[in-house]
PDB file of C-alpha atoms and ligand atoms in Angstrom:
ATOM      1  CA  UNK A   1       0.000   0.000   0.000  1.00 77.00           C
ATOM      2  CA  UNK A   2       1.067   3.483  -1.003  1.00 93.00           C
ATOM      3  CA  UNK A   3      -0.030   6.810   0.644  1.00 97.00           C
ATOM      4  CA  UNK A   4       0.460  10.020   0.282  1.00 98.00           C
ATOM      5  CA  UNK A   5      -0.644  12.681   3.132  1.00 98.00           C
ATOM      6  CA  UNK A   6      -1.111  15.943   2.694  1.00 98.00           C
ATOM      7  CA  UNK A   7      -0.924  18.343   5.917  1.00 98.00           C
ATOM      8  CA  UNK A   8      -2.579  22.011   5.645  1.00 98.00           C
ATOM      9  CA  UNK A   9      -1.220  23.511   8.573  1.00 97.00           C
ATOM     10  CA  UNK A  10      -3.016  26.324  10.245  1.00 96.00           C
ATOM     11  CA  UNK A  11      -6.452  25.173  12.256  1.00 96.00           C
ATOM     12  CA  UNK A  12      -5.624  21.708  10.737  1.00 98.00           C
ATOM     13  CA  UNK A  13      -1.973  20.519  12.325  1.00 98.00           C
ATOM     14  CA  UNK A  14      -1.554  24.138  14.478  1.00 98.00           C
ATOM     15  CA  UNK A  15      -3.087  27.109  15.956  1.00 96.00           C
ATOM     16  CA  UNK A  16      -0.782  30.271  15.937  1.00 93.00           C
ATOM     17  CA  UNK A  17      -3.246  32.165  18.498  1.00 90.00           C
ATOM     18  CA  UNK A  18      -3.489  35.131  16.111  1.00 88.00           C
ATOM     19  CA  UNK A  19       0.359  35.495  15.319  1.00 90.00           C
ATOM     20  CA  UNK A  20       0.161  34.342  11.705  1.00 86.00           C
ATOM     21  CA  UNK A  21      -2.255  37.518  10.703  1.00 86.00           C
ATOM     22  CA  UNK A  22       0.404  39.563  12.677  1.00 90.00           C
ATOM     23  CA  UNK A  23       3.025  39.142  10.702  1.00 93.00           C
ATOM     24  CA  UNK A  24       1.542  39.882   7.727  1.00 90.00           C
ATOM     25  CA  UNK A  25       0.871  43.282   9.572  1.00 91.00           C
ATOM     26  CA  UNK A  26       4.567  43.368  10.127  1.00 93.00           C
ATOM     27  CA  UNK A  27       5.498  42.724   6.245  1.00 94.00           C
ATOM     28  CA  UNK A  28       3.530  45.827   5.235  1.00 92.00           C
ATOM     29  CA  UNK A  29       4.672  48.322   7.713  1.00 92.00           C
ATOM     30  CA  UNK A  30       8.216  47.092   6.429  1.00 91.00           C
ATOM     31  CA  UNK A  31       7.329  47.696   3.087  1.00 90.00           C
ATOM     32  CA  UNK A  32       4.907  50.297   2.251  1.00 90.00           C
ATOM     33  CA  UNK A  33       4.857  51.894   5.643  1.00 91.00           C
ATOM     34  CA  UNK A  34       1.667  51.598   6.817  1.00 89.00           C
ATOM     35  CA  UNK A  35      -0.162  48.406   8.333  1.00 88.00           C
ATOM     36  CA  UNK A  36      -3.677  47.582   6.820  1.00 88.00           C
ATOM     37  CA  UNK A  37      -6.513  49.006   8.579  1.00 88.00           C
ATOM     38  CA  UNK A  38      -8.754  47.306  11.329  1.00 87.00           C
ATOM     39  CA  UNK A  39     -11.659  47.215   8.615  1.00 87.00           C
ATOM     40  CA  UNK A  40      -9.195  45.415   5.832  1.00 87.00           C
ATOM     41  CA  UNK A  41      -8.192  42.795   8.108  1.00 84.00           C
ATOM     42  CA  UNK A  42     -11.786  41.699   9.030  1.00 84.00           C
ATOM     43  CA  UNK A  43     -12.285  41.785   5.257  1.00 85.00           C
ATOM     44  CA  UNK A  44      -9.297  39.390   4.519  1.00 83.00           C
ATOM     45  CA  UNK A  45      -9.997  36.283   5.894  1.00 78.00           C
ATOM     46  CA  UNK A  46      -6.899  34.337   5.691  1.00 74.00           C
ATOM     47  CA  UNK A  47      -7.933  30.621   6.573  1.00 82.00           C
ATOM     48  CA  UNK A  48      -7.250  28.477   3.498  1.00 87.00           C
ATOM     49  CA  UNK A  49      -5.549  30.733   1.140  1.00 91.00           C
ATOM     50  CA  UNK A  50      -2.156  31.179  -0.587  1.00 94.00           C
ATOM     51  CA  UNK A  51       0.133  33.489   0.869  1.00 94.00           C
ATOM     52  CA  UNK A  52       0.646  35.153  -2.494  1.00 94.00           C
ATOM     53  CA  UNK A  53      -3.380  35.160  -2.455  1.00 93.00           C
ATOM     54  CA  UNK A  54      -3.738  37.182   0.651  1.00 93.00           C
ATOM     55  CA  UNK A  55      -1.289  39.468   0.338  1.00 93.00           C
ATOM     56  CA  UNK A  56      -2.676  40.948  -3.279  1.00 93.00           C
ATOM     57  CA  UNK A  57      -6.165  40.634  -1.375  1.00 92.00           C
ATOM     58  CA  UNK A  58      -4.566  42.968   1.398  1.00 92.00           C
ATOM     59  CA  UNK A  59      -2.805  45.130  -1.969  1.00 93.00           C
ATOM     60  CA  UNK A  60      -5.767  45.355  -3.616  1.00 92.00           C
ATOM     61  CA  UNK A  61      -7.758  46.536  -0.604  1.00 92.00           C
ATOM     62  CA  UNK A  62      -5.090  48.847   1.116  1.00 91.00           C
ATOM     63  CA  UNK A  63      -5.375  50.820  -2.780  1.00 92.00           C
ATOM     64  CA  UNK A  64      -1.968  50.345  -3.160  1.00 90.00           C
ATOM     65  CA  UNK A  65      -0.694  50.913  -7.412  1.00 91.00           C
ATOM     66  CA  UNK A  66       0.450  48.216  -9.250  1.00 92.00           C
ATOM     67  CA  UNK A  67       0.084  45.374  -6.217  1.00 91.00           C
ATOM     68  CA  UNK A  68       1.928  42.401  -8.242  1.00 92.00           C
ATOM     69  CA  UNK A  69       5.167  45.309  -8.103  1.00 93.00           C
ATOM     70  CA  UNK A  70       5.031  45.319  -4.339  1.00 93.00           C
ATOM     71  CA  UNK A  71       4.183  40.904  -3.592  1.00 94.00           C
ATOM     72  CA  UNK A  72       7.661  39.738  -4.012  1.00 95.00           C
ATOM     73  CA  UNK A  73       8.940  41.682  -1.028  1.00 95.00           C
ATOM     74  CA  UNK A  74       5.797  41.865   0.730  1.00 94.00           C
ATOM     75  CA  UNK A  75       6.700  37.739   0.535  1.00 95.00           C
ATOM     76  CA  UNK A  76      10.015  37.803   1.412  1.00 96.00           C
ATOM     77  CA  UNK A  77       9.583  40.010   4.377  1.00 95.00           C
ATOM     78  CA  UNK A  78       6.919  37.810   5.326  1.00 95.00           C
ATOM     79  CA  UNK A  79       9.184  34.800   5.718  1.00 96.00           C
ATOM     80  CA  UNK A  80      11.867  37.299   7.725  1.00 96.00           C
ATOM     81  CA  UNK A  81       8.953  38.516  10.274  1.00 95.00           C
ATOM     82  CA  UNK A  82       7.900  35.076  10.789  1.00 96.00           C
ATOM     83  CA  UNK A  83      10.818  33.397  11.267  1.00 96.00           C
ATOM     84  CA  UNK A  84      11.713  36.223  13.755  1.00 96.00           C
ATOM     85  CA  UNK A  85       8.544  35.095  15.568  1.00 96.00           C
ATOM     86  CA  UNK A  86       9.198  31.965  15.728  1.00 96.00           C
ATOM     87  CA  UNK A  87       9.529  31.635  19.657  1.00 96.00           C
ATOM     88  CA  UNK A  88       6.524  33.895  20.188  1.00 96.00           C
ATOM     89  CA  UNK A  89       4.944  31.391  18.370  1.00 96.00           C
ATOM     90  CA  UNK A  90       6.030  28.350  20.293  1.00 97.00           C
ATOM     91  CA  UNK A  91       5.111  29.788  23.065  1.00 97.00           C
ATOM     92  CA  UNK A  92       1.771  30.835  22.270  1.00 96.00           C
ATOM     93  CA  UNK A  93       0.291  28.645  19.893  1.00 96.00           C
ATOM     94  CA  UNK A  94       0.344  24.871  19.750  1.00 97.00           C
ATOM     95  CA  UNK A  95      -0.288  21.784  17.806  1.00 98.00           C
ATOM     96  CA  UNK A  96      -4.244  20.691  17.829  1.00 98.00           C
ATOM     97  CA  UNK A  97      -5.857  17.545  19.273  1.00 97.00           C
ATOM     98  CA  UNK A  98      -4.296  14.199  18.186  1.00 98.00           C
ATOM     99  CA  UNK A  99      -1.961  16.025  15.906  1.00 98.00           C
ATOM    100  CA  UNK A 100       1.312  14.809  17.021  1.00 98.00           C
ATOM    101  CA  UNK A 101       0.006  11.296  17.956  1.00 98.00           C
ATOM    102  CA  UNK A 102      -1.197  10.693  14.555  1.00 98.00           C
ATOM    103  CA  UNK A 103       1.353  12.203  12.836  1.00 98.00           C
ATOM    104  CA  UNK A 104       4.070   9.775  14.645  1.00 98.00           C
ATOM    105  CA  UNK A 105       1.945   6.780  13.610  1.00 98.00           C
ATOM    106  CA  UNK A 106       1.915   7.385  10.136  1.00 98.00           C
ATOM    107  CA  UNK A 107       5.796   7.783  10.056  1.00 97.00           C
ATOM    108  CA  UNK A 108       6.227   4.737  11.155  1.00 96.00           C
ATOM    109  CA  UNK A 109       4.001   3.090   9.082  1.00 97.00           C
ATOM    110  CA  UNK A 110       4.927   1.242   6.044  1.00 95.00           C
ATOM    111  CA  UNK A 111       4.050   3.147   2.454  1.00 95.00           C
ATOM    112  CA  UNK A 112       3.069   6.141   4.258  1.00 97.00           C
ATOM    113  CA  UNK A 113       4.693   9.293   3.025  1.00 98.00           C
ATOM    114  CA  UNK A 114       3.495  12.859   4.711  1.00 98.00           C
ATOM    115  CA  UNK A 115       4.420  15.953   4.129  1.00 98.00           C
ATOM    116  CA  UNK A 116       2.356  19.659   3.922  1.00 98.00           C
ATOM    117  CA  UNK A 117       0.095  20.898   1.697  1.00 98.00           C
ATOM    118  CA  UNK A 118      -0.112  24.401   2.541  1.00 97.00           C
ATOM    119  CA  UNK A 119      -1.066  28.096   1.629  1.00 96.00           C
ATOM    120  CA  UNK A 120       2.216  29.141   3.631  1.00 96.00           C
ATOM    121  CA  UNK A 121       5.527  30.074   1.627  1.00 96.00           C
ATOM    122  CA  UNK A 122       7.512  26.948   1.890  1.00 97.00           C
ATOM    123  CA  UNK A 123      10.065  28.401   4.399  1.00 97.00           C
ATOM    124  CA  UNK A 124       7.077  29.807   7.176  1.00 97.00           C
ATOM    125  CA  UNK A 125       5.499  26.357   6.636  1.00 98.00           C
ATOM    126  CA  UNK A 126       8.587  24.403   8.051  1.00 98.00           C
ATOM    127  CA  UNK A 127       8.834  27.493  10.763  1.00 97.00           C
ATOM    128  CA  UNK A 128       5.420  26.900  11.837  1.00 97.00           C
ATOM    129  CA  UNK A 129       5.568  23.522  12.090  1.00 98.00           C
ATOM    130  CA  UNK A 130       9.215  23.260  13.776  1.00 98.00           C
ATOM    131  CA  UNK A 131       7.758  25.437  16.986  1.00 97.00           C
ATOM    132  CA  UNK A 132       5.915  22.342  17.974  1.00 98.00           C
ATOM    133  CA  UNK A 133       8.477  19.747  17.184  1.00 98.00           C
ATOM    134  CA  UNK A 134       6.249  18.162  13.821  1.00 98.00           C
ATOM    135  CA  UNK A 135       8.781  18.724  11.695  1.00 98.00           C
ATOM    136  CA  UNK A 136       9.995  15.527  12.897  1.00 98.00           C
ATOM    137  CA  UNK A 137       7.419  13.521  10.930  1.00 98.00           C
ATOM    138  CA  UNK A 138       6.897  15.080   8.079  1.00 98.00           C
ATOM    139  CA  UNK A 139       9.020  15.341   4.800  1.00 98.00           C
ATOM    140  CA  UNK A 140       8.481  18.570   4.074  1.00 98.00           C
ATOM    141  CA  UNK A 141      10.473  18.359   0.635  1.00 98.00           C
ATOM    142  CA  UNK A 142       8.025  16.434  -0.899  1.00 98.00           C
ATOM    143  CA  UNK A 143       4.953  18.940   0.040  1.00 98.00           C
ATOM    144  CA  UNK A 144       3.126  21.674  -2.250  1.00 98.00           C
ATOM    145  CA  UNK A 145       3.464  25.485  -1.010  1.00 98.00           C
ATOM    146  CA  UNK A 146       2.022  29.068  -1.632  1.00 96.00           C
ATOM    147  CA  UNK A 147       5.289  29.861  -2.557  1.00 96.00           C
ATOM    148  CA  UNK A 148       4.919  26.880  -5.365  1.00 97.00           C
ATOM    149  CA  UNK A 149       1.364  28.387  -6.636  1.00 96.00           C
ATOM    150  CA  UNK A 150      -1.000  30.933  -5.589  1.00 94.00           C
ATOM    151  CA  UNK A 151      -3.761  28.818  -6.797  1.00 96.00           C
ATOM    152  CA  UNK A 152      -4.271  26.360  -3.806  1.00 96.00           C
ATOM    153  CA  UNK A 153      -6.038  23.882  -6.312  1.00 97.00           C
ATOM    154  CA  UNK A 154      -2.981  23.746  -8.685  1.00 97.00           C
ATOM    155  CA  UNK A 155      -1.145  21.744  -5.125  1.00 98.00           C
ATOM    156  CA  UNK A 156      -2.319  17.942  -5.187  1.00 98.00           C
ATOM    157  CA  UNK A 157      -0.704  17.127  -8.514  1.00 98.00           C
ATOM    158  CA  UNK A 158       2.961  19.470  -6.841  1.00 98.00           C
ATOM    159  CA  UNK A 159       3.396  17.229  -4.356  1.00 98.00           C
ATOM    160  CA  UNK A 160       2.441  14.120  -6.225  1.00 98.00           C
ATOM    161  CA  UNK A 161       5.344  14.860  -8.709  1.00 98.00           C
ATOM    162  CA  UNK A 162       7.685  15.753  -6.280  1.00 98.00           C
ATOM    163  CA  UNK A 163       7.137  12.637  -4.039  1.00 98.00           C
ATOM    164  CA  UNK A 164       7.958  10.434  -7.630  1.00 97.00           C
ATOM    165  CA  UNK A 165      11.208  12.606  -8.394  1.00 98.00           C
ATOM    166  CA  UNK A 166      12.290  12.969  -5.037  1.00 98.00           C
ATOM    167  CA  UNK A 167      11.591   9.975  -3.039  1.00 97.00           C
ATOM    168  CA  UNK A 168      10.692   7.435  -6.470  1.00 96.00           C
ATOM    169  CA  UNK A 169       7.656   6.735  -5.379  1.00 96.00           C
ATOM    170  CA  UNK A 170       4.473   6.268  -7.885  1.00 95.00           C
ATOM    171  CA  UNK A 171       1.528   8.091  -6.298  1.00 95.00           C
ATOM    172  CA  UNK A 172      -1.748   7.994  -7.773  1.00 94.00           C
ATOM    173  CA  UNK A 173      -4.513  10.547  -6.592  1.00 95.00           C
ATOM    174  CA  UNK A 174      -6.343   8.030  -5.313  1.00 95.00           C
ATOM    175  CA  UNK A 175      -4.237   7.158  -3.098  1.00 96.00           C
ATOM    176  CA  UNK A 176      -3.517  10.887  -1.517  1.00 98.00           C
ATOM    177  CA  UNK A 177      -5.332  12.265   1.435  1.00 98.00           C
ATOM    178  CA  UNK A 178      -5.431  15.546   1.720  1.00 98.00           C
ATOM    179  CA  UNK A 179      -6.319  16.993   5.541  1.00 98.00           C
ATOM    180  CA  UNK A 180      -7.395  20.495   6.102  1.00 98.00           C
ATOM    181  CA  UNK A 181      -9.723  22.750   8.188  1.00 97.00           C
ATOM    182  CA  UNK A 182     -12.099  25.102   5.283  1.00 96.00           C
ATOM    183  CA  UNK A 183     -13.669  24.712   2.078  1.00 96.00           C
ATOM    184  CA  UNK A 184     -10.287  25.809   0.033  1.00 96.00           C
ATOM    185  CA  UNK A 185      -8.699  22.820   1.567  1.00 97.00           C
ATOM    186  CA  UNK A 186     -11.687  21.011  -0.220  1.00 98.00           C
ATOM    187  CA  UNK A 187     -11.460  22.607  -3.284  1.00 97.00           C
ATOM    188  CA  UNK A 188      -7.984  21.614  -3.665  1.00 97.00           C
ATOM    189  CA  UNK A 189      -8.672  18.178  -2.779  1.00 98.00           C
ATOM    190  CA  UNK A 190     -11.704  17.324  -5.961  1.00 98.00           C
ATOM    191  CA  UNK A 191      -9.185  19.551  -7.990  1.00 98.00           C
ATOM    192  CA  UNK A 192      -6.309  17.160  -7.241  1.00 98.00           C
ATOM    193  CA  UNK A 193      -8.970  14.208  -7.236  1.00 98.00           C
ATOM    194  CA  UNK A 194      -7.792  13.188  -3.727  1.00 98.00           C
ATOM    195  CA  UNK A 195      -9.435  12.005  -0.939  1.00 98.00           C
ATOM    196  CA  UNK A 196     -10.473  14.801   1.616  1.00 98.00           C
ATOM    197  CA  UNK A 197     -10.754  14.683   5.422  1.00 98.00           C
ATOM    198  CA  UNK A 198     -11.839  18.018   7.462  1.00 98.00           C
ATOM    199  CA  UNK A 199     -11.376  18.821  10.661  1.00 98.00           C
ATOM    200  CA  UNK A 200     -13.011  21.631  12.310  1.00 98.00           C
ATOM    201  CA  UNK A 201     -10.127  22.888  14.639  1.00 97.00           C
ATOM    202  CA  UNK A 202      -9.903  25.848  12.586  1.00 94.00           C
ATOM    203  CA  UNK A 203     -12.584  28.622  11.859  1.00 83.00           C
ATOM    204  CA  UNK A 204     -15.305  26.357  10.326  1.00 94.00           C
ATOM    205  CA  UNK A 205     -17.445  24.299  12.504  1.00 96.00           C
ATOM    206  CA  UNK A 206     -18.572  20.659  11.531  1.00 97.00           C
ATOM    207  CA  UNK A 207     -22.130  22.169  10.738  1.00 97.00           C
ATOM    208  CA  UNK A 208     -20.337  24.924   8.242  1.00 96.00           C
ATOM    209  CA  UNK A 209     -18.384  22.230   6.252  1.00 97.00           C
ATOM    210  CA  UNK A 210     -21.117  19.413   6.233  1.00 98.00           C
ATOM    211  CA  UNK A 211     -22.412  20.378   2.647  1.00 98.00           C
ATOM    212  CA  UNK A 212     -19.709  19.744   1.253  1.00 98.00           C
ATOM    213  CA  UNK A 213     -19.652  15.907   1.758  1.00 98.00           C
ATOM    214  CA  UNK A 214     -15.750  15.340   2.405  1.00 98.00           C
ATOM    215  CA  UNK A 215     -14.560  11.620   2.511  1.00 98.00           C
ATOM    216  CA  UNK A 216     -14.734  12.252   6.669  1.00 98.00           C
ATOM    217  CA  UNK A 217     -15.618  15.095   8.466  1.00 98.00           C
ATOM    218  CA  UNK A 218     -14.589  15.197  12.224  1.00 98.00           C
ATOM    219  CA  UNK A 219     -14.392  17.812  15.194  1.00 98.00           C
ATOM    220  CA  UNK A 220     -10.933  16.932  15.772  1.00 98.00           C
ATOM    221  CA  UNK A 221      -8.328  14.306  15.264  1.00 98.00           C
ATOM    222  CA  UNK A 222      -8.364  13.226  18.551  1.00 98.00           C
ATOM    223  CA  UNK A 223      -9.645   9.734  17.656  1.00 98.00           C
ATOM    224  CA  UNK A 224      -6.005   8.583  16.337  1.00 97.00           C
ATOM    225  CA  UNK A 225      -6.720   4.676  16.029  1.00 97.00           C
ATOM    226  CA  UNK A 226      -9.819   5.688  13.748  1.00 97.00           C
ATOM    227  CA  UNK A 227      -8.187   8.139  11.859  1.00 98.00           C
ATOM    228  CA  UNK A 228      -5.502   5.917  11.409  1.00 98.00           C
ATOM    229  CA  UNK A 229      -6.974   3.136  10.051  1.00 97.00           C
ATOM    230  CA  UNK A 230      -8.747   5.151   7.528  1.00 97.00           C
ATOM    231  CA  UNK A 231      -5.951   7.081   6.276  1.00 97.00           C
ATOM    232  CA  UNK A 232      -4.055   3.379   5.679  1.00 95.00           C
ATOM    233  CA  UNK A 233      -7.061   1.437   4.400  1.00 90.00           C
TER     234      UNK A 233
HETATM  235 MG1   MG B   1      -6.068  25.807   7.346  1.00 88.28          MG
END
């Protein structure tokens, strides 16, 4: 049996406790001077999109000329602030339920190969999840980042091709997971024709991402033999 497991991060593996919206605060007083407004960050709601994504959202909305001019450094001064944060951030936010449990079991399990699927730019995604020791599990050069596509949905088949160059293994989409906390995380998934489970340890509830009829839908991963078995069945 082959498998391929595909992380999102925030609200899915981790909760930063607010510091992942902060930074991109941070980026934009570094670069254009001025932070986005109280009213633009309610407007921007980050959960499930690209990096690149948000930060043309938060462009577009601060009326800032010629946004696509200003996204490479807004980027790379993301991935400075964050890493800068990066003991704030272990000490304020933390891995969700079951997370490193589950994680651990399917390292050790034969076929399994995990790594991230993730809106974050490749480097804050391996920051994130080094504050709270996951790194450990996960072979991160195998995943799908922001900083690989803004598109989330253009991800599944990334990481697919990267797991047969890098680690010569033959993946189909059926037999990828991908694991994530909103509807983008979905999206991606049927785009990628993998399997989806949602969790709703991030903003959505179980009642808010019901509709959309994932392979398993779950409050949590707390239920690690479960989950398990699924994932490797
Ligand atoms: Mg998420």
């Amino acid at each position: 049996m082959a498998r391929l497991v595909l992380w999102d991060v925030d609200g899915t593996l981790i909760h930063t406790n607010g510091i992942g919206s902060e930074v991109f605060d941070r980026a934009f007083v570094q670069v254009l001077g001025l932070a986005p407004t109280a009213r633009i960050t309610q407007r921007v709601r980050l959960s499930g999109k690209t990096d690149p994504q948000i930060a043309l959202e938060y462009l577009e909305l601060m009326e800032i000329e010629d946004p696509a001019h200003h996204l490479p450094l807004v980027l790379e001064l993301l991935a400075v602030e964050l890493a800068a944060a990066a003991e704030t951030l272990a000490a304020n936010g933390g891995s969700l339920p079951g997370v490193p449990e589950l994680l651990a079991r399917l390292a050790g399990a034969d076929g399994v190969h995990q790594t991230l699927l993730t809106g974050n730019l490749a480097a804050n995604a391996a920051v994130k999840v080094a504050a709270f020791g996951l790194d450990q599990w996960l072979d991160l050069e195998i995943g799908a980042y922001g900083s690989d596509h803004a598109d989330r949905c253009e991800l599944v088949p990334i990481a697919i091709e990267r797991a047969r160059r890098l680690r010569g293994v033959e993946l189909a989409p059926e037999d990828t997971w991908v694991i994530g906390d909103t509807e983008r995380d979905f999206a991606c998934a049927q785009a990628g024709r993998a399997h989806c489970l949602l969790v709703a340890t991030g903003g959505s509830r179980v009642s808010d991402l019901a509709h959309l009829e994932p392979d398993l839908l779950l409050e949590d991963l707390s239920d690690t033999d479960a989950v398990f078995k699924i994932l490797t069945s």
